[in-house]
mmCIF file of the C-alpha atoms, coordinates in Angstrom:
data_MODEL
# 
_entry.id   MODEL 
# 
loop_
_atom_site.group_PDB 
_atom_site.id 
_atom_site.type_symbol 
_atom_site.label_atom_id 
_atom_site.label_alt_id 
_atom_site.label_comp_id 
_atom_site.label_asym_id 
_atom_site.label_entity_id 
_atom_site.label_seq_id 
_atom_site.pdbx_PDB_ins_code 
_atom_site.Cartn_x 
_atom_site.Cartn_y 
_atom_site.Cartn_z 
_atom_site.occupancy 
_atom_site.B_iso_or_equiv 
_atom_site.pdbx_formal_charge 
_atom_site.auth_seq_id 
_atom_site.auth_comp_id 
_atom_site.auth_asym_id 
_atom_site.auth_atom_id 
_atom_site.pdbx_PDB_model_num 
ATOM 1   C CA . MET A 1 1   ? -208.026 103.608 -116.528 1.00 0.00 ? 1   MET A CA 1 
ATOM 2   C CA . THR A 1 2   ? -212.061 103.759 -114.950 1.00 0.00 ? 2   THR A CA 1 
ATOM 3   C CA . THR A 1 3   ? -211.857 102.319 -111.719 1.00 0.00 ? 3   THR A CA 1 
ATOM 4   C CA . ASP A 1 4   ? -215.560 101.696 -111.500 1.00 0.00 ? 4   ASP A CA 1 
ATOM 5   C CA . SER A 1 5   ? -217.704 99.239  -109.018 1.00 0.00 ? 5   SER A CA 1 
ATOM 6   C CA . GLN A 1 6   ? -216.711 96.769  -112.170 1.00 0.00 ? 6   GLN A CA 1 
ATOM 7   C CA . ASP A 1 7   ? -213.225 96.743  -111.584 1.00 0.00 ? 7   ASP A CA 1 
ATOM 8   C CA . THR A 1 8   ? -212.095 92.965  -110.159 1.00 0.00 ? 8   THR A CA 1 
ATOM 9   C CA . GLY A 1 9   ? -208.811 93.529  -109.545 1.00 0.00 ? 9   GLY A CA 1 
ATOM 10  C CA . ALA A 1 10  ? -206.958 93.051  -113.653 1.00 0.00 ? 10  ALA A CA 1 
ATOM 11  C CA . HIS A 1 11  ? -203.557 94.679  -112.612 1.00 0.00 ? 11  HIS A CA 1 
ATOM 12  C CA . PRO A 1 12  ? -203.655 98.384  -114.004 1.00 0.00 ? 12  PRO A CA 1 
ATOM 13  C CA . ARG A 1 13  ? -201.555 97.243  -117.103 1.00 0.00 ? 13  ARG A CA 1 
ATOM 14  C CA . PHE A 1 14  ? -203.278 94.357  -117.624 1.00 0.00 ? 14  PHE A CA 1 
ATOM 15  C CA . ALA A 1 15  ? -206.980 97.238  -117.653 1.00 0.00 ? 15  ALA A CA 1 
ATOM 16  C CA . GLU A 1 16  ? -205.787 99.061  -119.590 1.00 0.00 ? 16  GLU A CA 1 
ATOM 17  C CA . ALA A 1 17  ? -204.329 96.636  -122.111 1.00 0.00 ? 17  ALA A CA 1 
ATOM 18  C CA . LEU A 1 18  ? -208.181 95.221  -122.257 1.00 0.00 ? 18  LEU A CA 1 
ATOM 19  C CA . ASP A 1 19  ? -209.293 98.081  -123.011 1.00 0.00 ? 19  ASP A CA 1 
ATOM 20  C CA . ALA A 1 20  ? -206.938 99.156  -126.622 1.00 0.00 ? 20  ALA A CA 1 
ATOM 21  C CA . LEU A 1 21  ? -207.616 95.966  -127.520 1.00 0.00 ? 21  LEU A CA 1 
ATOM 22  C CA . GLY A 1 22  ? -211.300 96.456  -127.126 1.00 0.00 ? 22  GLY A CA 1 
ATOM 23  C CA . LEU A 1 23  ? -211.483 94.605  -124.775 1.00 0.00 ? 23  LEU A CA 1 
ATOM 24  C CA . SER A 1 24  ? -212.852 96.641  -122.243 1.00 0.00 ? 24  SER A CA 1 
ATOM 25  C CA . GLU A 1 25  ? -215.932 93.822  -120.747 1.00 0.00 ? 25  GLU A CA 1 
ATOM 26  C CA . LEU A 1 26  ? -214.083 91.604  -119.948 1.00 0.00 ? 26  LEU A CA 1 
ATOM 27  C CA . ARG A 1 27  ? -212.642 93.299  -117.395 1.00 0.00 ? 27  ARG A CA 1 
ATOM 28  C CA . THR A 1 28  ? -215.873 93.051  -115.315 1.00 0.00 ? 28  THR A CA 1 
ATOM 29  C CA . ARG A 1 29  ? -214.588 88.709  -116.101 1.00 0.00 ? 29  ARG A CA 1 
ATOM 30  C CA . VAL A 1 30  ? -212.261 88.755  -114.272 1.00 0.00 ? 30  VAL A CA 1 
ATOM 31  C CA . ARG A 1 31  ? -211.979 86.537  -110.541 1.00 0.00 ? 31  ARG A CA 1 
ATOM 32  C CA . ARG A 1 32  ? -210.063 87.549  -107.974 1.00 0.00 ? 32  ARG A CA 1 
ATOM 33  C CA . PHE A 1 33  ? -209.559 85.149  -104.858 1.00 0.00 ? 33  PHE A CA 1 
ATOM 34  C CA . PRO A 1 34  ? -208.324 86.162  -101.790 1.00 0.00 ? 34  PRO A CA 1 
ATOM 35  C CA . ASP A 1 35  ? -205.492 83.875  -101.632 1.00 0.00 ? 35  ASP A CA 1 
ATOM 36  C CA . ALA A 1 36  ? -203.138 83.678  -104.759 1.00 0.00 ? 36  ALA A CA 1 
ATOM 37  C CA . THR A 1 37  ? -203.550 81.373  -107.606 1.00 0.00 ? 37  THR A CA 1 
ATOM 38  C CA . ARG A 1 38  ? -199.509 81.473  -108.751 1.00 0.00 ? 38  ARG A CA 1 
ATOM 39  C CA . THR A 1 39  ? -199.869 78.088  -109.480 1.00 0.00 ? 39  THR A CA 1 
ATOM 40  C CA . ALA A 1 40  ? -202.053 76.399  -112.554 1.00 0.00 ? 40  ALA A CA 1 
ATOM 41  C CA . ALA A 1 41  ? -203.189 73.869  -110.313 1.00 0.00 ? 41  ALA A CA 1 
ATOM 42  C CA . GLU A 1 42  ? -204.073 76.779  -107.022 1.00 0.00 ? 42  GLU A CA 1 
ATOM 43  C CA . ALA A 1 43  ? -206.150 78.369  -109.931 1.00 0.00 ? 43  ALA A CA 1 
ATOM 44  C CA . ALA A 1 44  ? -208.342 75.038  -111.054 1.00 0.00 ? 44  ALA A CA 1 
ATOM 45  C CA . ALA A 1 45  ? -208.744 75.039  -108.019 1.00 0.00 ? 45  ALA A CA 1 
ATOM 46  C CA . ALA A 1 46  ? -209.896 78.124  -106.658 1.00 0.00 ? 46  ALA A CA 1 
ATOM 47  C CA . ILE A 1 47  ? -211.896 78.270  -109.684 1.00 0.00 ? 47  ILE A CA 1 
ATOM 48  C CA . GLY A 1 48  ? -213.131 75.085  -110.347 1.00 0.00 ? 48  GLY A CA 1 
ATOM 49  C CA . CYS A 1 49  ? -213.230 73.990  -113.230 1.00 0.00 ? 49  CYS A CA 1 
ATOM 50  C CA . GLU A 1 50  ? -210.308 71.337  -114.707 1.00 0.00 ? 50  GLU A CA 1 
ATOM 51  C CA . LEU A 1 51  ? -205.879 71.859  -115.278 1.00 0.00 ? 51  LEU A CA 1 
ATOM 52  C CA . SER A 1 52  ? -205.787 72.154  -118.926 1.00 0.00 ? 52  SER A CA 1 
ATOM 53  C CA . GLU A 1 53  ? -208.477 74.728  -118.897 1.00 0.00 ? 53  GLU A CA 1 
ATOM 54  C CA . ILE A 1 54  ? -205.370 76.850  -117.305 1.00 0.00 ? 54  ILE A CA 1 
ATOM 55  C CA . CYS A 1 55  ? -203.458 79.199  -119.040 1.00 0.00 ? 55  CYS A CA 1 
ATOM 56  C CA . LYS A 1 56  ? -200.628 79.608  -118.308 1.00 0.00 ? 56  LYS A CA 1 
ATOM 57  C CA . SER A 1 57  ? -197.586 82.198  -119.463 1.00 0.00 ? 57  SER A CA 1 
ATOM 58  C CA . LEU A 1 58  ? -194.171 80.737  -119.116 1.00 0.00 ? 58  LEU A CA 1 
ATOM 59  C CA . VAL A 1 59  ? -190.987 82.781  -120.171 1.00 0.00 ? 59  VAL A CA 1 
ATOM 60  C CA . PHE A 1 60  ? -187.931 81.437  -121.794 1.00 0.00 ? 60  PHE A CA 1 
ATOM 61  C CA . ALA A 1 61  ? -185.130 83.172  -122.538 1.00 0.00 ? 61  ALA A CA 1 
ATOM 62  C CA . ALA A 1 62  ? -183.871 81.484  -127.158 1.00 0.00 ? 62  ALA A CA 1 
ATOM 63  C CA . ASP A 1 63  ? -180.363 82.613  -126.398 1.00 0.00 ? 63  ASP A CA 1 
ATOM 64  C CA . GLY A 1 64  ? -180.594 85.092  -124.239 1.00 0.00 ? 64  GLY A CA 1 
ATOM 65  C CA . VAL A 1 65  ? -184.510 86.859  -125.466 1.00 0.00 ? 65  VAL A CA 1 
ATOM 66  C CA . PRO A 1 66  ? -187.499 86.404  -124.237 1.00 0.00 ? 66  PRO A CA 1 
ATOM 67  C CA . VAL A 1 67  ? -190.189 84.316  -125.365 1.00 0.00 ? 67  VAL A CA 1 
ATOM 68  C CA . VAL A 1 68  ? -193.561 83.697  -123.719 1.00 0.00 ? 68  VAL A CA 1 
ATOM 69  C CA . VAL A 1 69  ? -195.274 80.263  -123.738 1.00 0.00 ? 69  VAL A CA 1 
ATOM 70  C CA . LEU A 1 70  ? -198.326 80.172  -123.404 1.00 0.00 ? 70  LEU A CA 1 
ATOM 71  C CA . MET A 1 71  ? -199.941 76.400  -122.001 1.00 0.00 ? 71  MET A CA 1 
ATOM 72  C CA . ASP A 1 72  ? -202.306 74.443  -120.473 1.00 0.00 ? 72  ASP A CA 1 
ATOM 73  C CA . GLY A 1 73  ? -201.898 74.056  -116.923 1.00 0.00 ? 73  GLY A CA 1 
ATOM 74  C CA . ALA A 1 74  ? -202.387 70.144  -117.202 1.00 0.00 ? 74  ALA A CA 1 
ATOM 75  C CA . SER A 1 75  ? -199.017 70.552  -119.577 1.00 0.00 ? 75  SER A CA 1 
ATOM 76  C CA . ARG A 1 76  ? -195.313 70.540  -118.931 1.00 0.00 ? 76  ARG A CA 1 
ATOM 77  C CA . VAL A 1 77  ? -193.128 73.086  -122.199 1.00 0.00 ? 77  VAL A CA 1 
ATOM 78  C CA . ASP A 1 78  ? -190.694 70.691  -124.308 1.00 0.00 ? 78  ASP A CA 1 
ATOM 79  C CA . VAL A 1 79  ? -187.861 72.770  -123.900 1.00 0.00 ? 79  VAL A CA 1 
ATOM 80  C CA . GLU A 1 80  ? -186.303 71.163  -127.353 1.00 0.00 ? 80  GLU A CA 1 
ATOM 81  C CA . LEU A 1 81  ? -188.770 71.847  -128.714 1.00 0.00 ? 81  LEU A CA 1 
ATOM 82  C CA . VAL A 1 82  ? -189.233 75.640  -128.305 1.00 0.00 ? 82  VAL A CA 1 
ATOM 83  C CA . ARG A 1 83  ? -185.729 75.561  -129.007 1.00 0.00 ? 83  ARG A CA 1 
ATOM 84  C CA . ARG A 1 84  ? -186.627 73.935  -132.588 1.00 0.00 ? 84  ARG A CA 1 
ATOM 85  C CA . GLU A 1 85  ? -189.743 75.994  -133.069 1.00 0.00 ? 85  GLU A CA 1 
ATOM 86  C CA . LEU A 1 86  ? -187.455 79.237  -132.367 1.00 0.00 ? 86  LEU A CA 1 
ATOM 87  C CA . GLY A 1 87  ? -183.808 78.010  -133.888 1.00 0.00 ? 87  GLY A CA 1 
ATOM 88  C CA . ALA A 1 88  ? -182.341 78.699  -131.288 1.00 0.00 ? 88  ALA A CA 1 
ATOM 89  C CA . GLY A 1 89  ? -179.433 77.561  -129.917 1.00 0.00 ? 89  GLY A CA 1 
ATOM 90  C CA . LYS A 1 90  ? -180.377 77.598  -126.583 1.00 0.00 ? 90  LYS A CA 1 
ATOM 91  C CA . VAL A 1 91  ? -183.279 77.957  -124.424 1.00 0.00 ? 91  VAL A CA 1 
ATOM 92  C CA . THR A 1 92  ? -183.870 78.781  -120.292 1.00 0.00 ? 92  THR A CA 1 
ATOM 93  C CA . ARG A 1 93  ? -186.515 79.369  -118.126 1.00 0.00 ? 93  ARG A CA 1 
ATOM 94  C CA . ALA A 1 94  ? -186.163 82.890  -118.198 1.00 0.00 ? 94  ALA A CA 1 
ATOM 95  C CA . GLN A 1 95  ? -185.161 84.405  -113.994 1.00 0.00 ? 95  GLN A CA 1 
ATOM 96  C CA . ALA A 1 96  ? -187.767 86.143  -112.173 1.00 0.00 ? 96  ALA A CA 1 
ATOM 97  C CA . ASP A 1 97  ? -185.908 90.105  -112.826 1.00 0.00 ? 97  ASP A CA 1 
ATOM 98  C CA . VAL A 1 98  ? -186.034 89.473  -116.707 1.00 0.00 ? 98  VAL A CA 1 
ATOM 99  C CA . VAL A 1 99  ? -189.797 87.806  -116.748 1.00 0.00 ? 99  VAL A CA 1 
ATOM 100 C CA . ARG A 1 100 ? -190.945 91.667  -114.363 1.00 0.00 ? 100 ARG A CA 1 
ATOM 101 C CA . GLU A 1 101 ? -188.487 93.181  -117.029 1.00 0.00 ? 101 GLU A CA 1 
ATOM 102 C CA . THR A 1 102 ? -189.931 92.060  -119.722 1.00 0.00 ? 102 THR A CA 1 
ATOM 103 C CA . THR A 1 103 ? -193.522 91.086  -119.425 1.00 0.00 ? 103 THR A CA 1 
ATOM 104 C CA . GLY A 1 104 ? -194.661 93.924  -116.171 1.00 0.00 ? 104 GLY A CA 1 
ATOM 105 C CA . TYR A 1 105 ? -196.111 91.356  -114.580 1.00 0.00 ? 105 TYR A CA 1 
ATOM 106 C CA . ALA A 1 106 ? -194.687 88.665  -111.034 1.00 0.00 ? 106 ALA A CA 1 
ATOM 107 C CA . ILE A 1 107 ? -194.088 85.628  -111.786 1.00 0.00 ? 107 ILE A CA 1 
ATOM 108 C CA . GLY A 1 108 ? -198.038 83.779  -111.400 1.00 0.00 ? 108 GLY A CA 1 
ATOM 109 C CA . GLY A 1 109 ? -199.125 86.603  -112.314 1.00 0.00 ? 109 GLY A CA 1 
ATOM 110 C CA . VAL A 1 110 ? -197.867 86.846  -116.196 1.00 0.00 ? 110 VAL A CA 1 
ATOM 111 C CA . PRO A 1 111 ? -201.127 87.044  -118.106 1.00 0.00 ? 111 PRO A CA 1 
ATOM 112 C CA . PRO A 1 112 ? -200.998 86.210  -121.771 1.00 0.00 ? 112 PRO A CA 1 
ATOM 113 C CA . PHE A 1 113 ? -201.191 89.690  -123.040 1.00 0.00 ? 113 PHE A CA 1 
ATOM 114 C CA . GLY A 1 114 ? -200.064 93.614  -122.235 1.00 0.00 ? 114 GLY A CA 1 
ATOM 115 C CA . HIS A 1 115 ? -196.827 92.776  -121.678 1.00 0.00 ? 115 HIS A CA 1 
ATOM 116 C CA . ARG A 1 116 ? -194.502 95.846  -121.077 1.00 0.00 ? 116 ARG A CA 1 
ATOM 117 C CA . THR A 1 117 ? -192.503 95.281  -123.455 1.00 0.00 ? 117 THR A CA 1 
ATOM 118 C CA . ARG A 1 118 ? -193.359 93.680  -127.229 1.00 0.00 ? 118 ARG A CA 1 
ATOM 119 C CA . THR A 1 119 ? -191.877 89.940  -126.800 1.00 0.00 ? 119 THR A CA 1 
ATOM 120 C CA . ARG A 1 120 ? -192.383 86.378  -128.985 1.00 0.00 ? 120 ARG A CA 1 
ATOM 121 C CA . VAL A 1 121 ? -195.981 84.643  -127.882 1.00 0.00 ? 121 VAL A CA 1 
ATOM 122 C CA . LEU A 1 122 ? -195.887 80.938  -129.233 1.00 0.00 ? 122 LEU A CA 1 
ATOM 123 C CA . ALA A 1 123 ? -199.285 79.151  -127.747 1.00 0.00 ? 123 ALA A CA 1 
ATOM 124 C CA . ASP A 1 124 ? -199.251 75.731  -127.926 1.00 0.00 ? 124 ASP A CA 1 
ATOM 125 C CA . ARG A 1 125 ? -202.087 73.939  -129.786 1.00 0.00 ? 125 ARG A CA 1 
ATOM 126 C CA . SER A 1 126 ? -203.555 72.256  -126.858 1.00 0.00 ? 126 SER A CA 1 
ATOM 127 C CA . LEU A 1 127 ? -205.657 75.286  -125.359 1.00 0.00 ? 127 LEU A CA 1 
ATOM 128 C CA . LEU A 1 128 ? -207.596 74.855  -128.387 1.00 0.00 ? 128 LEU A CA 1 
ATOM 129 C CA . ASP A 1 129 ? -209.134 71.691  -126.587 1.00 0.00 ? 129 ASP A CA 1 
ATOM 130 C CA . HIS A 1 130 ? -211.245 73.873  -125.136 1.00 0.00 ? 130 HIS A CA 1 
ATOM 131 C CA . ALA A 1 131 ? -213.628 75.828  -124.651 1.00 0.00 ? 131 ALA A CA 1 
ATOM 132 C CA . VAL A 1 132 ? -212.735 78.473  -122.571 1.00 0.00 ? 132 VAL A CA 1 
ATOM 133 C CA . VAL A 1 133 ? -209.749 78.801  -120.764 1.00 0.00 ? 133 VAL A CA 1 
ATOM 134 C CA . TRP A 1 134 ? -208.786 81.295  -117.579 1.00 0.00 ? 134 TRP A CA 1 
ATOM 135 C CA . ALA A 1 135 ? -205.331 83.194  -117.618 1.00 0.00 ? 135 ALA A CA 1 
ATOM 136 C CA . ALA A 1 136 ? -204.034 85.515  -114.848 1.00 0.00 ? 136 ALA A CA 1 
ATOM 137 C CA . ALA A 1 137 ? -204.924 88.940  -115.343 1.00 0.00 ? 137 ALA A CA 1 
ATOM 138 C CA . GLY A 1 138 ? -201.688 90.410  -114.254 1.00 0.00 ? 138 GLY A CA 1 
ATOM 139 C CA . THR A 1 139 ? -201.291 89.285  -110.536 1.00 0.00 ? 139 THR A CA 1 
ATOM 140 C CA . PRO A 1 140 ? -200.903 85.649  -108.372 1.00 0.00 ? 140 PRO A CA 1 
ATOM 141 C CA . TYR A 1 141 ? -204.834 87.035  -107.089 1.00 0.00 ? 141 TYR A CA 1 
ATOM 142 C CA . THR A 1 142 ? -206.747 87.396  -110.809 1.00 0.00 ? 142 THR A CA 1 
ATOM 143 C CA . VAL A 1 143 ? -207.378 85.216  -114.029 1.00 0.00 ? 143 VAL A CA 1 
ATOM 144 C CA . PHE A 1 144 ? -210.169 86.037  -116.564 1.00 0.00 ? 144 PHE A CA 1 
ATOM 145 C CA . PRO A 1 145 ? -212.044 83.398  -119.234 1.00 0.00 ? 145 PRO A CA 1 
ATOM 146 C CA . MET A 1 146 ? -211.846 84.015  -122.833 1.00 0.00 ? 146 MET A CA 1 
ATOM 147 C CA . ALA A 1 147 ? -212.196 81.103  -125.879 1.00 0.00 ? 147 ALA A CA 1 
ATOM 148 C CA . PRO A 1 148 ? -208.768 79.552  -126.679 1.00 0.00 ? 148 PRO A CA 1 
ATOM 149 C CA . ASP A 1 149 ? -208.169 81.462  -130.112 1.00 0.00 ? 149 ASP A CA 1 
ATOM 150 C CA . ALA A 1 150 ? -209.192 85.010  -129.208 1.00 0.00 ? 150 ALA A CA 1 
ATOM 151 C CA . LEU A 1 151 ? -206.503 84.677  -126.749 1.00 0.00 ? 151 LEU A CA 1 
ATOM 152 C CA . ILE A 1 152 ? -204.060 83.400  -128.916 1.00 0.00 ? 152 ILE A CA 1 
ATOM 153 C CA . ALA A 1 153 ? -204.886 86.296  -131.636 1.00 0.00 ? 153 ALA A CA 1 
ATOM 154 C CA . HIS A 1 154 ? -205.215 89.092  -128.944 1.00 0.00 ? 154 HIS A CA 1 
ATOM 155 C CA . ALA A 1 155 ? -201.912 87.854  -127.126 1.00 0.00 ? 155 ALA A CA 1 
ATOM 156 C CA . GLY A 1 156 ? -200.360 87.550  -131.423 1.00 0.00 ? 156 GLY A CA 1 
ATOM 157 C CA . ALA A 1 157 ? -199.340 84.216  -131.086 1.00 0.00 ? 157 ALA A CA 1 
ATOM 158 C CA . THR A 1 158 ? -197.537 81.628  -132.771 1.00 0.00 ? 158 THR A CA 1 
ATOM 159 C CA . PRO A 1 159 ? -199.885 78.645  -132.511 1.00 0.00 ? 159 PRO A CA 1 
ATOM 160 C CA . VAL A 1 160 ? -196.847 75.324  -131.958 1.00 0.00 ? 160 VAL A CA 1 
ATOM 161 C CA . ASP A 1 161 ? -196.611 72.005  -130.727 1.00 0.00 ? 161 ASP A CA 1 
ATOM 162 C CA . VAL A 1 162 ? -194.248 72.497  -127.527 1.00 0.00 ? 162 VAL A CA 1 
ATOM 163 C CA . ARG A 1 163 ? -195.745 70.496  -125.090 1.00 0.00 ? 163 ARG A CA 1 
ATOM 164 C CA . GLU A 1 164 ? -193.575 67.334  -123.440 1.00 0.00 ? 164 GLU A CA 1 
ATOM 165 C CA . ARG A 1 165 ? -194.641 64.132  -124.230 1.00 0.00 ? 165 ARG A CA 1 
ATOM 166 C CA . ASN A 1 166 ? -195.226 61.256  -121.849 1.00 0.00 ? 166 ASN A CA 1 
ATOM 167 C CA . ALA A 1 167 ? -192.644 58.930  -122.582 1.00 0.00 ? 167 ALA A CA 1 
# 
């Protein structure tokens, strides 16, 4: 890993993932904030973008197997739709230790790719409604911009419709 003046604070594992994917130029686009941006609302406020332009990386357990769901910041994941998509018996939110063990990152800083383990990734199609989305760069203080189709491709994600619909 290079550490130069252009490095703005992405988590080292995430910076290495960017390099491995041929995305080194994104390292210079990582934004670091003095205050944590653990929630989508905090990130949107810090960046100055719409809440739906935030890409949340959420970890669930499908029959005990971790799966990452990428969701726009203004929406919630419908776990029943995730369950059906995966053909699982039960889907629950993963515990914090499982999130860290699976991805290598703490909740609030999980990026869409560059995880410690190879994990199945689903991406809600609502992300494609934007030209650019912002995602965590491995810490609760850092984010990076990327076109959603490229983000989904680099994450190896399957595009799905798992957004909770308002009744």
